[in-house]
Amino acid sequence: MKRKYTYILAMTAGMQLLSACSNKFLEVDPKGTFLEDTYYRNATEAFNGLVAVYDVVGWQGSNYVTKIGTMDAASDDQLAGGGGPSDVMAFQVMSNWTITPGVGPQDELWKKGYSGVSRANVLLEKLPKTNMDDNLKKRFVAECKLLRAFFYFDLVRMFKSVPLLLRTYNTSEMYTVTQAAPEDVYKQIEADLKDAIAETNLPDMVDPTSEGGRVTKGTAHALLGKVYLYEQKWAEAATELQEVNGGTPGQINAKYGYNLVPDFASLWKSDPTSKFNTESILEVSYNSISGGTWSAIGSTDGNLLNIMTGPRNYKALKPGAPDYVSGWSFLIVTKDLYDVMHYDPRFQATILDMDSLKRNGIADYDPDAGYKNTGYFINKFCGRVSNESKGGGNMELNFPQNLYEIRLADTYLMEAEALVKSGQGTGAGSRAYNLLNAVRNRVGLGPIEATIDNIFKERRLELAGEGHRFFDLVRSGQAYDVLKDRGFTKNKNEILPIPLLELPNTQLKQTPEWGGQ
């Protein structure tokens, strides 16, 4: 008997239009549920379909699994935390490296990737027959290809051996799909991004007040540069990333409007002026008005990390104490990251030292209620009372802070890495040096040589908690040495296993790293 819970569910989910995140451009409210075979007749319906593709970028599972949360729990900078050793087990098994094909975050992350791919494929097939302006149609095609590349990039770097699906599939076909070689997946990712870049109707910039969150040509260049970096195509990566970063690091790129924001801490605010800022290249939008409830946690458009990362039983004791919401103590910061960042200017915006507030009588929390409590929390994401939902639903599920998939400081450091790896200079006057030190100068730090070690350390400090650290450890070959004391197994834990429930009655094979043939 064929199982019900293969990734067919992810595929068929893409053949319906679902309500989507509401940022400025994603404020679409389709009434009811529409089957794909009777939809996409005009520009309005095609736009709703495009919103459905974008919606998957911010996917949050009903069991609280997110990509950023998973990768933070897996890194040396954070621990799963929570209320106990089985609280959100998907995070726990990443933190102590007891993940198995049957237990872990892989089901949700696989579902996310293929839901996004499927929705993009549906719209790409339907657009040729849609009655709408041709130039607008071409823009939609470019956006779909860019987003499909984004989903496949996550899939191939997390799972390595994945099916490459470039059209819609009916139910009977899904059981005969096989996996593609990783290099073929990367080739398709490159092709989709190059098509998006070549499309003149994909804009260089968008108006953040009306289209904030929508991808641009700059997004495509940034993602292609990142893909090249993972493929170790150093020269190609540097070229793409320079297009994004501009001629003079630290100054505005007039073509795409990118520039480092002056105040690092402002990146983590939830007010409208901080969303879709000049540093944002690919931003995930959340809001406080979707009315998410406990009956459908995965359907909320609020940012779940905001409630998950706050200290348990938080109480302000003095006037002026931070207005944190009492949270669930997940993804707590390790003592190692605390020590590395303690005297860095980004420390306060990045790490909440709750024990310090408690010792000084400023605020209190229950350190015994948090699993493996360190006293340190990821301040970038801790929810605030000032951001509590005003739009109904359960308060915990409706926080509005956006997240960054790619921001300019990240692309600066990626280009610096690519330049050094390609044999370029590292000292004063070199472009790699200028890129690295533009990031440091933003927070008042002095210049240092652009060595690979310095670049990766800067990535750790600048991007802490944003889901990059584990990927950086893997691609730099440091994962085993850094994580072996947590149980990390070399030549295995660099990737996630193919979800166990995807294997029976299909042609999919477990990867050799996880015991497959």
Short mmCIF file of C-alpha atoms in Angstrom, two decimals:
data_model
loop_
_atom_site.label_atom_id
_atom_site.label_comp_id
_atom_site.label_asym_id
_atom_site.label_seq_id
_atom_site.Cartn_x
_atom_site.Cartn_y
_atom_site.Cartn_z
CA MET A 1 0.00 0.00 0.00
CA LYS A 2 1.37 3.40 -0.93
CA ARG A 3 1.92 5.81 1.92
CA LYS A 4 0.12 9.09 2.19
CA TYR A 5 2.94 11.12 3.73
CA THR A 6 5.55 11.32 0.99
CA TYR A 7 6.58 14.63 -0.44
CA ILE A 8 3.54 14.29 -2.69
CA LEU A 9 1.85 16.31 0.02
CA ALA A 10 4.35 19.08 -0.48
CA MET A 11 3.76 18.93 -4.21
CA THR A 12 0.00 18.99 -4.07
CA ALA A 13 0.15 21.79 -1.51
CA GLY A 14 1.73 23.87 -4.24
CA MET A 15 -1.31 23.31 -6.47
CA GLN A 16 -3.51 25.39 -4.24
CA LEU A 17 -3.35 29.07 -3.40
CA LEU A 18 -2.95 29.62 0.29
CA SER A 19 -3.21 32.83 2.28
CA ALA A 20 0.21 34.44 2.46
CA CYS A 21 2.44 36.67 4.56
CA SER A 22 1.35 40.29 4.65
CA ASN A 23 4.16 42.67 4.02
CA LYS A 24 3.48 45.69 1.83
CA PHE A 25 3.48 43.69 -1.39
CA LEU A 26 2.09 40.49 0.09
CA GLU A 27 -1.19 41.98 1.25
CA VAL A 28 -3.33 39.59 -0.72
CA ASP A 29 -6.39 37.94 0.74
CA PRO A 30 -7.73 35.24 -1.58
CA LYS A 31 -11.20 34.19 -0.45
CA GLY A 32 -11.41 30.46 -0.04
CA THR A 33 -9.14 27.86 -1.62
CA PHE A 34 -8.66 27.70 -5.39
CA LEU A 35 -7.52 24.67 -7.36
CA GLU A 36 -4.77 25.38 -9.85
CA ASP A 37 -6.60 23.90 -12.85
CA THR A 38 -9.24 26.65 -12.82
CA TYR A 39 -7.04 29.53 -11.74
CA TYR A 40 -4.38 31.89 -13.19
CA ARG A 41 -6.74 33.40 -15.74
CA ASN A 42 -5.61 37.02 -15.36
CA ALA A 43 -3.01 39.27 -13.75
CA THR A 44 -4.76 39.33 -10.38
CA GLU A 45 -4.91 35.56 -10.12
CA ALA A 46 -1.33 35.21 -11.35
CA PHE A 47 -0.22 37.71 -8.70
CA ASN A 48 -1.98 35.70 -6.03
CA GLY A 49 -0.09 32.65 -7.29
CA LEU A 50 3.18 34.58 -7.06
CA VAL A 51 2.35 35.51 -3.47
CA ALA A 52 1.90 31.80 -2.74
CA VAL A 53 5.45 31.16 -3.96
CA TYR A 54 6.87 33.96 -1.81
CA ASP A 55 4.90 32.66 1.17
CA VAL A 56 7.12 29.57 1.39
CA VAL A 57 10.29 31.66 1.90
CA GLY A 58 9.11 32.37 5.46
CA TRP A 59 7.87 28.80 6.09
CA GLN A 60 7.39 27.89 9.76
CA GLY A 61 6.39 24.36 10.65
CA SER A 62 3.51 23.49 12.93
CA ASN A 63 6.08 21.99 15.30
CA TYR A 64 8.03 25.30 15.37
CA VAL A 65 10.74 24.15 12.95
CA THR A 66 12.38 26.90 10.92
CA LYS A 67 15.57 26.90 8.87
CA ILE A 68 17.22 29.58 11.01
CA GLY A 69 16.20 27.88 14.25
CA THR A 70 17.52 24.54 13.01
CA MET A 71 20.88 25.90 11.91
CA ASP A 72 21.30 27.94 15.08
CA ALA A 73 20.69 24.86 17.22
CA ALA A 74 23.26 22.97 15.15
CA SER A 75 26.01 25.56 15.54
CA ASP A 76 28.57 26.07 18.29
CA ASP A 77 27.08 29.48 19.04
CA GLN A 78 23.76 28.27 20.44
CA LEU A 79 22.05 25.36 22.18
CA ALA A 80 18.52 24.11 21.59
CA GLY A 81 17.37 25.16 25.06
CA GLY A 82 13.62 25.27 25.63
CA GLY A 83 11.85 23.70 28.57
CA GLY A 84 13.47 20.27 28.60
CA PRO A 85 15.39 17.63 26.65
CA SER A 86 12.40 16.74 24.47
CA ASP A 87 11.07 20.26 23.91
CA VAL A 88 10.95 20.77 20.10
CA MET A 89 12.86 17.56 19.56
CA ALA A 90 13.90 18.65 16.07
CA PHE A 91 16.13 21.31 17.64
CA GLN A 92 17.37 19.08 20.46
CA VAL A 93 18.70 16.38 18.12
CA MET A 94 20.54 19.00 16.08
CA SER A 95 22.11 20.47 19.19
CA ASN A 96 23.38 17.15 20.58
CA TRP A 97 23.76 15.44 17.17
CA THR A 98 21.45 12.52 17.84
CA ILE A 99 19.48 13.22 14.68
CA THR A 100 18.27 10.14 12.79
CA PRO A 101 16.40 9.79 9.47
CA GLY A 102 13.22 9.42 11.50
CA VAL A 103 13.73 12.15 14.11
CA GLY A 104 14.87 15.65 13.26
CA PRO A 105 13.96 18.83 11.36
CA GLN A 106 14.44 17.28 7.94
CA ASP A 107 10.77 16.47 7.26
CA GLU A 108 9.75 20.10 7.68
CA LEU A 109 12.71 21.50 5.73
CA TRP A 110 12.16 19.03 2.87
CA LYS A 111 8.49 19.94 2.80
CA LYS A 112 9.36 23.64 2.73
CA GLY A 113 11.76 23.27 -0.17
CA TYR A 114 9.49 21.21 -2.36
CA SER A 115 6.40 23.25 -1.55
CA GLY A 116 8.27 26.28 -2.85
CA VAL A 117 9.55 24.45 -5.92
CA SER A 118 6.09 23.11 -6.69
CA ARG A 119 4.35 26.46 -6.39
CA ALA A 120 6.96 28.07 -8.63
CA ASN A 121 6.59 25.28 -11.21
CA VAL A 122 2.80 25.62 -11.25
CA LEU A 123 2.95 29.34 -11.92
CA LEU A 124 5.67 28.97 -14.56
CA GLU A 125 3.46 26.49 -16.43
CA LYS A 126 0.31 28.59 -16.13
CA LEU A 127 1.72 32.02 -17.01
CA PRO A 128 2.02 31.47 -20.79
CA LYS A 129 -1.78 31.21 -21.04
CA THR A 130 -2.57 33.97 -18.53
CA ASN A 131 -4.31 37.04 -19.95
CA MET A 132 -2.04 39.84 -18.71
CA ASP A 133 0.56 42.37 -19.82
CA ASP A 134 3.56 40.61 -21.37
CA ASN A 135 6.17 42.68 -19.52
CA LEU A 136 4.50 42.01 -16.18
CA LYS A 137 4.32 38.33 -17.09
CA LYS A 138 8.05 38.29 -17.81
CA ARG A 139 8.74 39.82 -14.41
CA PHE A 140 6.65 37.12 -12.72
CA VAL A 141 8.60 34.43 -14.61
CA ALA A 142 11.91 35.92 -13.47
CA GLU A 143 10.73 36.05 -9.85
CA CYS A 144 9.54 32.44 -9.98
CA LYS A 145 12.87 31.25 -11.37
CA LEU A 146 14.82 33.19 -8.76
CA LEU A 147 12.70 31.77 -5.95
CA ARG A 148 12.92 28.24 -7.35
CA ALA A 149 16.71 28.64 -7.35
CA PHE A 150 16.54 29.82 -3.73
CA PHE A 151 14.55 26.75 -2.67
CA TYR A 152 16.83 24.37 -4.54
CA PHE A 153 19.94 25.98 -3.09
CA ASP A 154 18.66 25.24 0.41
CA LEU A 155 17.66 21.72 -0.56
CA VAL A 156 20.96 20.76 -2.17
CA ARG A 157 23.18 22.18 0.55
CA MET A 158 21.07 20.62 3.32
CA PHE A 159 20.36 17.22 1.73
CA LYS A 160 22.92 16.96 -1.11
CA SER A 161 21.00 14.32 -3.14
CA VAL A 162 17.58 15.63 -4.13
CA PRO A 163 15.08 15.25 -6.97
CA LEU A 164 15.29 17.97 -9.61
CA LEU A 165 11.71 18.78 -10.55
CA LEU A 166 11.18 21.43 -13.23
CA ARG A 167 7.52 20.82 -14.02
CA THR A 168 4.40 19.78 -12.18
CA TYR A 169 3.92 16.08 -11.48
CA ASN A 170 0.72 14.11 -10.98
CA THR A 171 0.32 11.77 -8.05
CA SER A 172 1.19 8.59 -9.89
CA GLU A 173 4.44 10.07 -11.21
CA MET A 174 5.72 11.08 -7.81
CA TYR A 175 6.54 7.51 -6.79
CA THR A 176 8.97 7.07 -9.69
CA VAL A 177 10.95 10.30 -9.27
CA THR A 178 14.68 9.81 -8.70
CA GLN A 179 17.41 12.02 -7.27
CA ALA A 180 19.72 14.16 -9.36
CA ALA A 181 23.46 14.54 -9.02
CA PRO A 182 24.26 17.62 -6.88
CA GLU A 183 26.20 19.19 -9.73
CA ASP A 184 23.10 19.00 -11.93
CA VAL A 185 21.04 20.74 -9.26
CA TYR A 186 23.65 23.48 -8.99
CA LYS A 187 23.69 23.81 -12.78
CA GLN A 188 19.93 24.39 -12.77
CA ILE A 189 20.18 26.89 -9.91
CA GLU A 190 22.76 28.84 -11.92
CA ALA A 191 20.57 28.72 -15.04
CA ASP A 192 17.48 30.00 -13.20
CA LEU A 193 19.42 32.87 -11.64
CA LYS A 194 21.08 33.83 -14.92
CA ASP A 195 17.64 33.87 -16.58
CA ALA A 196 16.35 36.16 -13.84
CA ILE A 197 19.33 38.49 -14.23
CA ALA A 198 18.91 38.63 -18.00
CA GLU A 199 15.24 39.57 -17.75
CA THR A 200 14.95 43.33 -18.31
CA ASN A 201 11.56 43.42 -16.59
CA LEU A 202 13.03 42.32 -13.26
CA PRO A 203 13.74 45.69 -11.60
CA ASP A 204 17.01 46.79 -10.05
CA MET A 205 15.12 48.24 -7.07
CA VAL A 206 11.59 48.26 -5.69
CA ASP A 207 9.68 50.79 -3.61
CA PRO A 208 9.84 49.36 -0.07
CA THR A 209 6.57 51.05 0.87
CA SER A 210 4.60 49.17 -1.78
CA GLU A 211 6.76 46.20 -2.85
CA GLY A 212 8.97 45.57 0.17
CA GLY A 213 10.09 41.94 0.21
CA ARG A 214 9.90 41.46 -3.53
CA VAL A 215 13.10 40.23 -5.20
CA THR A 216 15.16 42.36 -7.56
CA LYS A 217 18.04 41.95 -9.97
CA GLY A 218 20.35 42.71 -7.05
CA THR A 219 18.85 39.76 -5.16
CA ALA A 220 19.58 37.49 -8.11
CA HIS A 221 23.22 38.62 -8.32
CA ALA A 222 23.67 38.17 -4.56
CA LEU A 223 22.20 34.67 -4.56
CA LEU A 224 24.20 33.64 -7.61
CA GLY A 225 27.37 34.93 -5.95
CA LYS A 226 26.57 32.88 -2.86
CA VAL A 227 25.90 29.78 -4.95
CA TYR A 228 29.25 30.20 -6.73
CA LEU A 229 30.94 30.54 -3.34
CA TYR A 230 29.54 27.18 -2.23
CA GLU A 231 30.71 25.66 -5.51
CA GLN A 232 34.17 27.17 -4.88
CA LYS A 233 33.99 29.13 -8.12
CA TRP A 234 35.87 31.96 -6.49
CA ALA A 235 36.32 34.34 -9.43
CA GLU A 236 32.70 34.01 -10.54
CA ALA A 237 31.51 34.54 -6.97
CA ALA A 238 33.61 37.68 -6.60
CA THR A 239 32.24 39.11 -9.85
CA GLU A 240 28.61 38.59 -8.89
CA LEU A 241 29.08 39.88 -5.36
CA GLN A 242 30.97 42.97 -6.51
CA GLU A 243 27.95 43.81 -8.66
CA VAL A 244 25.90 43.83 -5.44
CA ASN A 245 28.46 45.50 -3.20
CA GLY A 246 29.36 48.30 -5.57
CA GLY A 247 32.60 49.95 -6.49
CA THR A 248 33.53 51.39 -3.10
CA PRO A 249 32.78 49.30 0.00
CA GLY A 250 30.99 51.36 2.62
CA GLN A 251 29.35 53.65 0.07
CA ILE A 252 25.95 53.32 -1.52
CA ASN A 253 25.55 51.17 -4.61
CA ALA A 254 23.46 53.58 -6.66
CA LYS A 255 22.29 50.90 -9.10
CA TYR A 256 20.57 48.76 -6.47
CA GLY A 257 20.34 51.19 -3.55
CA TYR A 258 22.31 48.99 -1.16
CA ASN A 259 24.27 50.53 1.70
CA LEU A 260 25.20 49.45 5.22
CA VAL A 261 22.82 51.01 7.73
CA PRO A 262 24.70 53.31 10.13
CA ASP A 263 23.28 51.75 13.31
CA PHE A 264 23.80 48.00 13.60
CA ALA A 265 21.18 47.67 16.36
CA SER A 266 18.50 49.18 14.11
CA LEU A 267 18.61 46.07 11.94
CA TRP A 268 16.74 44.17 14.65
CA LYS A 269 13.87 46.55 15.26
CA SER A 270 10.35 45.75 14.12
CA ASP A 271 9.19 49.24 13.22
CA PRO A 272 8.38 50.07 9.58
CA THR A 273 11.49 52.23 9.14
CA SER A 274 13.75 49.25 9.88
CA LYS A 275 12.02 46.83 7.54
CA PHE A 276 13.34 46.64 3.97
CA ASN A 277 16.23 48.96 4.78
CA THR A 278 19.19 49.70 2.50
CA GLU A 279 21.10 46.68 3.82
CA SER A 280 18.31 44.24 3.02
CA ILE A 281 18.84 42.09 -0.08
CA LEU A 282 16.45 39.18 0.62
CA GLU A 283 14.17 39.70 3.60
CA VAL A 284 11.50 37.43 5.06
CA SER A 285 8.39 39.33 6.04
CA TYR A 286 6.26 38.73 9.13
CA ASN A 287 3.46 40.73 10.73
CA SER A 288 1.37 40.97 13.89
CA ILE A 289 -2.05 41.07 12.26
CA SER A 290 -2.61 37.58 10.84
CA GLY A 291 -4.37 36.36 13.98
CA GLY A 292 -2.43 33.12 14.26
CA THR A 293 -3.81 30.71 16.86
CA TRP A 294 -2.70 27.50 18.58
CA SER A 295 -4.98 25.49 16.32
CA ALA A 296 -2.83 26.34 13.26
CA ILE A 297 0.63 27.33 14.46
CA GLY A 298 2.26 26.78 11.08
CA SER A 299 -0.21 29.13 9.41
CA THR A 300 0.64 32.23 11.40
CA ASP A 301 2.34 35.14 9.66
CA GLY A 302 4.01 36.12 12.93
CA ASN A 303 7.68 35.40 13.65
CA LEU A 304 7.84 32.35 15.94
CA LEU A 305 11.49 32.99 16.86
CA ASN A 306 10.42 36.10 18.76
CA ILE A 307 8.54 34.12 21.40
CA MET A 308 10.85 31.11 21.31
CA THR A 309 14.09 32.94 22.09
CA GLY A 310 13.03 35.09 25.05
CA PRO A 311 13.90 34.18 28.68
CA ARG A 312 11.32 32.21 30.65
CA ASN A 313 9.23 34.03 33.25
CA TYR A 314 10.80 37.39 32.46
CA LYS A 315 9.80 40.30 34.70
CA ALA A 316 10.92 43.92 34.55
CA LEU A 317 11.81 45.12 38.06
CA LYS A 318 12.87 48.72 37.52
CA PRO A 319 11.61 51.54 35.31
CA GLY A 320 13.47 51.49 32.03
CA ALA A 321 14.13 47.75 32.13
CA PRO A 322 13.94 46.14 28.68
CA ASP A 323 10.37 45.31 27.66
CA TYR A 324 11.00 41.68 26.79
CA VAL A 325 8.08 39.30 26.58
CA SER A 326 8.42 36.20 28.73
CA GLY A 327 9.52 33.60 26.20
CA TRP A 328 10.48 29.95 25.98
CA SER A 329 14.30 30.03 26.32
CA PHE A 330 15.10 28.35 23.01
CA LEU A 331 18.33 28.77 21.04
CA ILE A 332 20.26 30.05 24.03
CA VAL A 333 23.71 31.52 23.46
CA THR A 334 26.75 29.47 24.45
CA LYS A 335 29.43 30.71 26.82
CA ASP A 336 31.88 30.43 23.94
CA LEU A 337 30.03 32.93 21.77
CA TYR A 338 29.53 35.18 24.79
CA ASP A 339 33.28 35.21 25.42
CA VAL A 340 34.08 35.86 21.76
CA MET A 341 31.64 38.77 21.55
CA HIS A 342 31.84 40.22 25.06
CA TYR A 343 33.85 43.30 24.12
CA ASP A 344 32.61 43.62 20.56
CA PRO A 345 30.46 46.72 19.82
CA ARG A 346 27.71 44.44 18.48
CA PHE A 347 27.43 42.56 21.76
CA GLN A 348 24.39 44.29 23.27
CA ALA A 349 22.38 44.18 20.08
CA THR A 350 23.25 40.50 19.63
CA ILE A 351 23.29 38.94 23.12
CA LEU A 352 21.02 39.47 26.11
CA ASP A 353 22.97 38.87 29.33
CA MET A 354 19.98 38.00 31.48
CA ASP A 355 22.04 37.00 34.50
CA SER A 356 23.56 40.50 34.56
CA LEU A 357 20.10 42.09 34.60
CA LYS A 358 19.10 39.70 37.39
CA ARG A 359 22.22 40.40 39.50
CA ASN A 360 21.68 44.13 39.23
CA GLY A 361 18.00 43.97 40.14
CA ILE A 362 16.91 45.41 36.81
CA ALA A 363 14.87 42.42 35.68
CA ASP A 364 14.26 38.83 36.68
CA TYR A 365 13.66 35.47 35.02
CA ASP A 366 13.64 31.80 36.04
CA PRO A 367 17.02 30.29 35.13
CA ASP A 368 15.92 26.85 36.33
CA ALA A 369 12.99 26.75 33.91
CA GLY A 370 15.20 26.85 30.83
CA TYR A 371 16.92 23.67 29.65
CA LYS A 372 20.73 23.95 29.82
CA ASN A 373 20.34 27.60 30.69
CA THR A 374 23.48 29.69 30.16
CA GLY A 375 21.96 33.03 31.11
CA TYR A 376 22.58 34.34 27.58
CA PHE A 377 19.90 34.82 24.92
CA ILE A 378 19.92 35.91 21.28
CA ASN A 379 18.87 39.51 21.68
CA LYS A 380 18.36 40.02 17.95
CA PHE A 381 15.13 38.06 18.13
CA CYS A 382 13.76 38.31 21.69
CA GLY A 383 10.13 39.44 21.52
CA ARG A 384 9.10 42.78 22.98
CA VAL A 385 5.91 43.89 24.70
CA SER A 386 5.86 46.89 22.37
CA ASN A 387 5.50 44.46 19.44
CA GLU A 388 2.69 42.35 20.85
CA SER A 389 -0.08 41.61 18.41
CA LYS A 390 -2.94 44.07 18.04
CA GLY A 391 -4.65 41.95 15.44
CA GLY A 392 -6.19 39.15 17.47
CA GLY A 393 -5.10 35.55 17.78
CA ASN A 394 -2.64 34.31 20.36
CA MET A 395 -0.05 36.90 21.34
CA GLU A 396 2.83 34.42 21.26
CA LEU A 397 2.31 33.60 17.57
CA ASN A 398 1.99 37.08 16.09
CA PHE A 399 5.22 39.04 16.44
CA PRO A 400 6.15 41.21 13.43
CA GLN A 401 9.95 41.21 13.24
CA ASN A 402 11.32 40.43 9.79
CA LEU A 403 14.37 38.21 9.19
CA TYR A 404 17.18 38.49 6.67
CA GLU A 405 18.10 35.70 4.29
CA ILE A 406 20.79 37.88 2.71
CA ARG A 407 21.97 41.33 3.82
CA LEU A 408 24.77 43.55 2.62
CA ALA A 409 27.29 42.87 5.41
CA ASP A 410 26.96 39.19 4.48
CA THR A 411 27.69 39.85 0.79
CA TYR A 412 30.65 42.10 1.71
CA LEU A 413 32.21 39.27 3.69
CA MET A 414 31.39 36.68 1.04
CA GLU A 415 33.07 38.75 -1.65
CA ALA A 416 36.12 39.28 0.60
CA GLU A 417 36.34 35.51 1.05
CA ALA A 418 36.02 34.84 -2.67
CA LEU A 419 38.73 37.37 -3.47
CA VAL A 420 41.18 35.91 -0.97
CA LYS A 421 40.43 32.36 -2.11
CA SER A 422 41.10 33.39 -5.71
CA GLY A 423 44.54 34.64 -4.76
CA GLN A 424 43.87 38.37 -4.41
CA GLY A 425 45.66 40.52 -1.84
CA THR A 426 44.67 40.68 1.82
CA GLY A 427 46.46 43.81 3.04
CA ALA A 428 45.69 47.52 3.15
CA GLY A 429 44.45 48.83 -0.18
CA SER A 430 43.14 45.50 -1.43
CA ARG A 431 39.43 45.17 -2.14
CA ALA A 432 39.08 42.25 0.30
CA TYR A 433 40.63 44.42 3.02
CA ASN A 434 38.24 47.28 2.22
CA LEU A 435 35.19 45.00 2.26
CA LEU A 436 36.06 43.38 5.58
CA ASN A 437 36.86 46.67 7.23
CA ALA A 438 33.76 48.43 5.95
CA VAL A 439 31.78 45.96 8.07
CA ARG A 440 34.05 46.59 11.05
CA ASN A 441 34.09 50.36 10.57
CA ARG A 442 30.28 50.46 10.73
CA VAL A 443 30.51 49.45 14.41
CA GLY A 444 33.64 51.45 15.20
CA LEU A 445 36.26 48.72 14.98
CA GLY A 446 39.71 49.31 13.53
CA PRO A 447 41.06 47.69 10.38
CA ILE A 448 42.60 44.22 10.23
CA GLU A 449 44.10 42.11 7.45
CA ALA A 450 41.62 40.23 5.28
CA THR A 451 42.83 36.71 6.05
CA ILE A 452 40.38 33.83 5.76
CA ASP A 453 40.47 33.36 9.54
CA ASN A 454 39.65 37.02 10.11
CA ILE A 455 36.84 36.95 7.56
CA PHE A 456 35.20 33.90 9.12
CA LYS A 457 35.57 35.35 12.62
CA GLU A 458 33.92 38.54 11.40
CA ARG A 459 31.08 36.51 9.91
CA ARG A 460 30.59 34.86 13.29
CA LEU A 461 30.40 38.21 15.08
CA GLU A 462 28.37 40.09 12.51
CA LEU A 463 25.88 37.35 11.61
CA ALA A 464 25.48 35.59 14.98
CA GLY A 465 22.10 33.94 15.37
CA GLU A 466 21.06 34.50 11.75
CA GLY A 467 21.41 30.88 10.65
CA HIS A 468 24.77 31.17 8.84
CA ARG A 469 27.26 29.77 11.34
CA PHE A 470 26.64 26.04 10.80
CA PHE A 471 26.79 26.38 7.01
CA ASP A 472 30.02 28.38 7.39
CA LEU A 473 31.56 25.67 9.55
CA VAL A 474 30.66 22.98 7.02
CA ARG A 475 31.87 24.73 3.89
CA SER A 476 35.10 25.86 5.58
CA GLY A 477 35.85 22.31 6.78
CA GLN A 478 35.76 23.29 10.46
CA ALA A 479 32.54 21.55 11.48
CA TYR A 480 34.06 18.40 12.96
CA ASP A 481 36.79 20.13 14.95
CA VAL A 482 34.36 22.68 16.37
CA LEU A 483 31.37 20.40 17.00
CA LYS A 484 32.88 16.99 17.81
CA ASP A 485 32.38 17.54 21.54
CA ARG A 486 28.67 17.96 20.85
CA GLY A 487 28.53 14.56 19.08
CA PHE A 488 29.04 15.67 15.47
CA THR A 489 30.12 12.80 13.19
CA LYS A 490 32.49 13.65 10.36
CA ASN A 491 31.42 12.79 6.80
CA LYS A 492 27.83 12.38 7.97
CA ASN A 493 26.43 15.32 9.89
CA GLU A 494 27.50 17.86 7.28
CA ILE A 495 24.13 17.16 5.64
CA LEU A 496 20.70 16.14 6.86
CA PRO A 497 19.32 12.66 6.13
CA ILE A 498 16.63 12.20 3.52
CA PRO A 499 13.44 12.05 5.64
CA LEU A 500 12.59 8.47 6.53
CA LEU A 501 8.97 8.81 5.44
CA GLU A 502 10.04 9.81 1.93
CA LEU A 503 11.73 6.48 1.21
CA PRO A 504 9.20 3.59 1.31
CA ASN A 505 7.38 2.90 -1.97
CA THR A 506 9.40 5.54 -3.84
CA GLN A 507 12.59 5.52 -5.93
CA LEU A 508 14.36 7.83 -3.50
CA LYS A 509 17.50 6.51 -1.84
CA GLN A 510 19.08 7.47 1.44
CA THR A 511 22.42 9.22 0.97
CA PRO A 512 25.60 7.18 1.59
CA GLU A 513 26.52 9.50 4.46
CA TRP A 514 23.41 8.25 6.23
CA GLY A 515 23.77 4.56 5.42
CA GLY A 516 22.32 4.47 1.92
CA GLN A 517 23.86 2.71 -1.06
#
